[in-house]
Amino acid sequence: MSFKLLARSASRLPRLALAISRNSLPLASTYSQHSQYRHHSTKTVRLTAENYPDVKRDPRFAHLTDTDLAFFRSVVGDKQVITDSNDLAAYNEDWMRKYRGQSKVVLKPKSTSEISTLLKYCNEHLLAVVPQGGNTSLVGGSVPVFDEVVISVANLNRVRSFDETSGILKADSGVILENAESFLAEHGAVFPLDLGAKGSCFIGGNIATNAGGLRLLRYGSLHGSVLGLEAVLPDGTIYDSMHSLRKDNTGYDLKQLFIGSEGTLGIITGISILCPARPRSVNVAFLGLESYDKVRETFRRARADLCEILSAFEFMDRKSQVFASRFTGLPHPLAGEDNTDVPDYPFYVLIEVSGSNKEHDDAKLESFLESVMEDETVADGTVSQDETQLKTLWRWRESISEASTMFGGVFKYDVSLPLPKMYSLVDSVAERLKEKGLLSFEDSSKPVADAIGYGHIGDGNLHLNVCVREYAKEVEEALEPFVYEQVQANRGSISAEHGVGFQKKHYIQYSKSPVEIQMIKDLKKHYDPKGIMNPYKYI
Amino acid sequence: MSSKIRILVPIKRVIDAALKPRINKAHNGVESKGVKFSINPFDDIAVEEAVKIRKNNKDLVESIHAVSIGPSKAKDVLRTALAKGVDTSSLVDVGDTELEPLAVSKILKKIQEEQGSNLIIMGKQAIDDDAGQAGQMLAGLLGWSQATNASKVTINDDFTAEVEKEIDGGIETVRAPLPLIITTDLRLNTPKFVTLPKMMKAKKKPLKVVNPADLGLDLENRLETVSLEEPAARKAGIKVKSVDELISKMKELKAI
Ligand SMILES: Cc1cc2nc3c(=O)[nH]c(=O)nc-3n(C[C@H](O)[C@H](O)[C@H](O)COP(=O)(O)OP(=O)(O)OC[C@H]3O[C@@H](n4cnc5c(N)ncnc54)[C@H](O)[C@@H]3O)c2cc1C
């Protein structure tokens, strides 16, 4: 069984909703808004090579020749070899508009065997390679630094099979997450991962970065849900463990090596993943709180009272809501009677519950909310009354990432920290930037607009976004290694879920011991002895 | 007529507007098992408007009553209406029976009489059957003025209402004295989220359950649904290589 998925499935307009959409209910998707903003910015992105002159092109790597191009064309066909400089731009530039590489060729193979042929060739001819998925990496992992060959898996976009009994989905690595999700929805299942970039990122990219996202609290990490992988090693060897065994204790669990490998070991081409049954009832509450301590207290209570139906617990500071409000132009869900502004509460929380019995789940959520409101742990809040409101409430969390780049760019820090100290990092960074005279929301001559914090409380994961008007060196120097030192002092991780990529390559020692780093290097050397896979990054 | 405005807002519980409805196995209705139900979006707007009218005309509005005709689960949408600022509510519990617009209008007339309402604000249609008739039929039964598809409502001190409606290429404004029926269009307002404290307070507000048999009405349905089918899937388009080919294809299809 094999299904061709459309590039984007967004417009499955329900018939009943037609009466409404005709009259233009605000249904505009996040993504159209986001592209509108991104095309606004006329500033060209500086070359990574110029921005980071200390990083030098590895002279061992060969330069692309016409012979190489001719070979590539013979493997994947003329149309799948992109060399036009306008067309290349989208593959060279990252989502944040922070990094820009200089690749002269993008290859878009259509099968695992084509990838195998391509990689074998690149390995033999010492051509460095960057595997690319949806190019939504937030650490500069998905774009070349110099002239590496980009291999995009965009054309590997088929669902291979879905077993309704076991819930096992087998699919190509280039399937867009949102398409996988809509496919599964039709079959009563859910992808065990959800994140703000779902309309663009690929499931292969998710696995290559070991993405965490909004549902980790409920469904756990990809290390648990991925059952098997198909991947091509640099020498062209195809590693295949696309079986559907939940239990298999024969030898090292090799697929784990690829989960979070960020394109440094090989190219993932196929995925076998366990998908839970789709919850039949989902509801969302959105709360305003007086302090960070109350956020923690609410989480403690939610875990205890909501128990098995709790599926997401996200927190956001007020500043992040101000950004989201400017970006979406929507009235804030907790706005007062007569205005649309973000209210004064310093923190907001989004709680999602999902289960199989609406009456039971609603009753549980209601009694939880009553109890936290009564003793004033929570100051104000609302619950979605319908599906449209549910999506709107999620937007106030999901749009922050895109809103953060509204002024021009963003320095993203995605850290794991012990919960009690998690938020203080945002305050200390904002303070530091103010002291140095770099930050002002109003004064547009300052490079930094604000430092905002939000994230997955349930996973001890903070997103610190330093929203900038331009990528100034002095800002980067004020932030790095300062942020990493703070994280290390609290025994946290400098990359909770976004990975290492280019941005954090030199900071990995803040979270990994010398022994661990050596073991990683040994593995890399073993599987990619010539170092052609995604160089200048990771390790 | 009374010296105060007494508003009645009928609301319906329907399959959530954001979901794709499916035809049931018997092909005589829409599958309702395991599907999320919510307030009909136009009715949500009607509730919002009623509350807004009271806010803008503090001394004029005496009460707002919401009524739903549906199964006992429709209490949920009534509770939401109460949380939004409606004072009292009633549920005419007809179970899973789908009433036709005329029967609905007859019930609403009864409720109007009981409540002494002189302004009825209701959705221009329910998005499940898309009939779009109840408001007009009710106006007929009551012999009241009606202003349909409202995109703006102004209530004057002299108990007249000015109602704007979007029409092709412009706006039509009508004025009528109360009693009056207004049906709502999407652009009338944007319903707000209901805050938790209001939801909690709403639990204490009155919600009366009415047995339709006690109303002494003939509610018999007059229509029989013979069969319900999905519209045929549209054929995919084709790509042509040249203008000539385009023209010849169009000629083939007798489009030019
Ligand atoms: C708006 C937004 C929200 C986000 N939210 C989250 C979040 O909540 N949680 C989270 O964890 N991340 C989040 N991210 C970042 C996240 O890492 C990516 O969105 C996603 O997982 C990357 O998928 P991609 O297909 O875009 O991969 P890319 O960006 O194309 O690539 C990412 C890395 O994986 C490698 N790679 C990609 N495909 C393959 C392959 N087939 N084989 C081998 N290597 C490959 C690339 O070389 C690169 O190093 C977010 C990003 C954005 C833009």
PDB file of C-alpha atoms and ligand atoms in Angstrom, chain A residues 34 95 130-138 141-143 153 173 193-197 200-214 261-264 266-269 397-398 401-402 412 414 456 463 497-498 501 534 537, ligand 1:
ATOM      1  CA  HIS A  34       4.683  33.937   8.775  1.00  0.00           C
ATOM      2  CA  TRP A  95      14.684  29.601   8.859  1.00  0.00           C
ATOM      3  CA  VAL A 130      24.444  18.405   3.992  1.00  0.00           C
ATOM      4  CA  PRO A 131      21.289  16.317   4.370  1.00  0.00           C
ATOM      5  CA  GLN A 132      18.281  18.594   4.368  1.00  0.00           C
ATOM      6  CA  GLY A 133      14.673  18.076   5.417  1.00  0.00           C
ATOM      7  CA  GLY A 134      12.178  20.919   5.807  1.00  0.00           C
ATOM      8  CA  ASN A 135      14.997  23.321   6.676  1.00  0.00           C
ATOM      9  CA  THR A 136      13.438  24.475   9.930  1.00  0.00           C
ATOM     10  CA  SER A 137      16.506  23.771  12.061  1.00  0.00           C
ATOM     11  CA  LEU A 138      16.963  26.367  14.764  1.00  0.00           C
ATOM     12  CA  GLY A 141      22.189  22.480  11.164  1.00  0.00           C
ATOM     13  CA  SER A 142      20.306  22.168   7.907  1.00  0.00           C
ATOM     14  CA  VAL A 143      22.174  24.638   5.686  1.00  0.00           C
ATOM     15  CA  VAL A 153      14.803  14.287   0.890  1.00  0.00           C
ATOM     16  CA  SER A 173      11.618  10.528   5.646  1.00  0.00           C
ATOM     17  CA  LEU A 193       5.117  14.428  18.038  1.00  0.00           C
ATOM     18  CA  ASP A 194       3.744  17.878  17.338  1.00  0.00           C
ATOM     19  CA  LEU A 195       5.540  21.170  16.962  1.00  0.00           C
ATOM     20  CA  GLY A 196       5.081  24.687  15.660  1.00  0.00           C
ATOM     21  CA  ALA A 197       6.916  23.996  12.401  1.00  0.00           C
ATOM     22  CA  SER A 200       7.197  22.624   6.919  1.00  0.00           C
ATOM     23  CA  CYS A 201       9.374  20.137   8.801  1.00  0.00           C
ATOM     24  CA  PHE A 202       9.775  16.531   7.651  1.00  0.00           C
ATOM     25  CA  ILE A 203       9.409  13.495   9.859  1.00  0.00           C
ATOM     26  CA  GLY A 204      12.947  12.492   8.871  1.00  0.00           C
ATOM     27  CA  GLY A 205      14.197  15.878  10.067  1.00  0.00           C
ATOM     28  CA  ASN A 206      12.305  15.410  13.296  1.00  0.00           C
ATOM     29  CA  ILE A 207      14.091  12.143  13.889  1.00  0.00           C
ATOM     30  CA  ALA A 208      17.474  13.491  12.783  1.00  0.00           C
ATOM     31  CA  THR A 209      17.097  16.228  15.422  1.00  0.00           C
ATOM     32  CA  ASN A 210      15.273  14.055  17.962  1.00  0.00           C
ATOM     33  CA  ALA A 211      12.673  16.817  18.151  1.00  0.00           C
ATOM     34  CA  GLY A 212      10.747  17.082  21.397  1.00  0.00           C
ATOM     35  CA  GLY A 213       7.839  19.387  20.812  1.00  0.00           C
ATOM     36  CA  LEU A 214       4.472  19.893  22.397  1.00  0.00           C
ATOM     37  CA  SER A 261      22.437  12.487  14.772  1.00  0.00           C
ATOM     38  CA  GLU A 262      21.661  15.692  12.825  1.00  0.00           C
ATOM     39  CA  GLY A 263      22.838  14.365   9.497  1.00  0.00           C
ATOM     40  CA  THR A 264      26.335  13.496  10.706  1.00  0.00           C
ATOM     41  CA  GLY A 266      24.070   9.170   7.192  1.00  0.00           C
ATOM     42  CA  ILE A 267      20.783  10.049   5.542  1.00  0.00           C
ATOM     43  CA  ILE A 268      17.582   8.718   7.033  1.00  0.00           C
ATOM     44  CA  THR A 269      15.245   7.562   4.261  1.00  0.00           C
ATOM     45  CA  ARG A 397       1.707  29.366  22.251  1.00  0.00           C
ATOM     46  CA  GLU A 398       2.696  28.168  18.789  1.00  0.00           C
ATOM     47  CA  SER A 401       8.453  31.105  17.719  1.00  0.00           C
ATOM     48  CA  GLU A 402       7.592  32.896  14.511  1.00  0.00           C
ATOM     49  CA  LYS A 412      17.432  30.977  20.249  1.00  0.00           C
ATOM     50  CA  ASP A 414      16.702  25.957  24.106  1.00  0.00           C
ATOM     51  CA  HIS A 456       7.604  22.991  27.894  1.00  0.00           C
ATOM     52  CA  HIS A 463      13.020  28.499  25.271  1.00  0.00           C
ATOM     53  CA  GLU A 497      15.621  19.612  21.839  1.00  0.00           C
ATOM     54  CA  HIS A 498      16.894  21.767  18.989  1.00  0.00           C
ATOM     55  CA  GLY A 501      24.111  22.129  14.708  1.00  0.00           C
ATOM     56  CA  ASN A 534      27.397  17.668   7.594  1.00  0.00           C
ATOM     57  CA  LYS A 537      28.811  21.116  12.918  1.00  0.00           C
TER      58      LYS A 537
HETATM   59  C1  LIG C   1       8.500  27.442  14.283  1.00  0.00           C
HETATM   60  C2  LIG C   1       9.392  26.336  14.757  1.00  0.00           C
HETATM   61  C3  LIG C   1       9.054  25.629  15.913  1.00  0.00           C
HETATM   62  C4  LIG C   1       9.868  24.595  16.356  1.00  0.00           C
HETATM   63  N1  LIG C   1       9.494  23.923  17.481  1.00  0.00           N
HETATM   64  C5  LIG C   1      10.254  22.915  17.909  1.00  0.00           C
HETATM   65  C6  LIG C   1       9.884  22.186  19.071  1.00  0.00           C
HETATM   66  O1  LIG C   1       8.880  22.477  19.712  1.00  0.00           O
HETATM   67  N2  LIG C   1      10.660  21.153  19.453  1.00  0.00           N
HETATM   68  C7  LIG C   1      11.776  20.799  18.756  1.00  0.00           C
HETATM   69  O2  LIG C   1      12.434  19.847  19.141  1.00  0.00           O
HETATM   70  N3  LIG C   1      12.163  21.472  17.681  1.00  0.00           N
HETATM   71  C8  LIG C   1      11.439  22.531  17.241  1.00  0.00           C
HETATM   72  N4  LIG C   1      11.851  23.220  16.135  1.00  0.00           N
HETATM   73  C9  LIG C   1      13.128  22.859  15.515  1.00  0.00           C
HETATM   74  C10 LIG C   1      13.132  21.439  14.986  1.00  0.00           C
HETATM   75  O3  LIG C   1      14.392  20.866  15.113  1.00  0.00           O
HETATM   76  C11 LIG C   1      12.660  21.322  13.575  1.00  0.00           C
HETATM   77  O4  LIG C   1      11.479  22.004  13.315  1.00  0.00           O
HETATM   78  C12 LIG C   1      12.497  19.896  12.998  1.00  0.00           C
HETATM   79  O5  LIG C   1      12.647  18.838  13.872  1.00  0.00           O
HETATM   80  C13 LIG C   1      13.513  19.767  11.926  1.00  0.00           C
HETATM   81  O6  LIG C   1      12.964  19.121  10.843  1.00  0.00           O
HETATM   82  P1  LIG C   1      13.344  19.530   9.365  1.00  0.00           P
HETATM   83  O7  LIG C   1      12.744  18.518   8.480  1.00  0.00           O
HETATM   84  O8  LIG C   1      13.016  20.940   9.077  1.00  0.00           O
HETATM   85  O9  LIG C   1      14.924  19.337   9.371  1.00  0.00           O
HETATM   86  P2  LIG C   1      16.044  20.298   8.833  1.00  0.00           P
HETATM   87  O10 LIG C   1      15.947  21.621   9.479  1.00  0.00           O
HETATM   88  O11 LIG C   1      16.043  20.282   7.363  1.00  0.00           O
HETATM   89  O12 LIG C   1      17.327  19.546   9.366  1.00  0.00           O
HETATM   90  C14 LIG C   1      17.650  19.486  10.714  1.00  0.00           C
HETATM   91  C15 LIG C   1      18.905  18.642  10.910  1.00  0.00           C
HETATM   92  O13 LIG C   1      18.638  17.288  10.587  1.00  0.00           O
HETATM   93  C16 LIG C   1      19.405  16.862   9.478  1.00  0.00           C
HETATM   94  N5  LIG C   1      18.509  16.085   8.626  1.00  0.00           N
HETATM   95  C17 LIG C   1      17.310  16.462   8.103  1.00  0.00           C
HETATM   96  N6  LIG C   1      16.747  15.468   7.425  1.00  0.00           N
HETATM   97  C18 LIG C   1      17.584  14.414   7.504  1.00  0.00           C
HETATM   98  C19 LIG C   1      17.556  13.083   7.014  1.00  0.00           C
HETATM   99  N7  LIG C   1      16.531  12.618   6.290  1.00  0.00           N
HETATM  100  N8  LIG C   1      18.606  12.267   7.318  1.00  0.00           N
HETATM  101  C20 LIG C   1      19.635  12.715   8.049  1.00  0.00           C
HETATM  102  N9  LIG C   1      19.720  13.959   8.541  1.00  0.00           N
HETATM  103  C21 LIG C   1      18.703  14.801   8.286  1.00  0.00           C
HETATM  104  C22 LIG C   1      19.941  18.099   8.841  1.00  0.00           C
HETATM  105  O14 LIG C   1      21.186  17.872   8.245  1.00  0.00           O
HETATM  106  C23 LIG C   1      20.063  19.044  10.008  1.00  0.00           C
HETATM  107  O15 LIG C   1      21.238  18.825  10.702  1.00  0.00           O
HETATM  108  C24 LIG C   1      11.054  24.267  15.660  1.00  0.00           C
HETATM  109  C25 LIG C   1      11.383  24.981  14.506  1.00  0.00           C
HETATM  110  C26 LIG C   1      10.574  26.008  14.065  1.00  0.00           C
HETATM  111  C27 LIG C   1      10.975  26.753  12.829  1.00  0.00           C
END
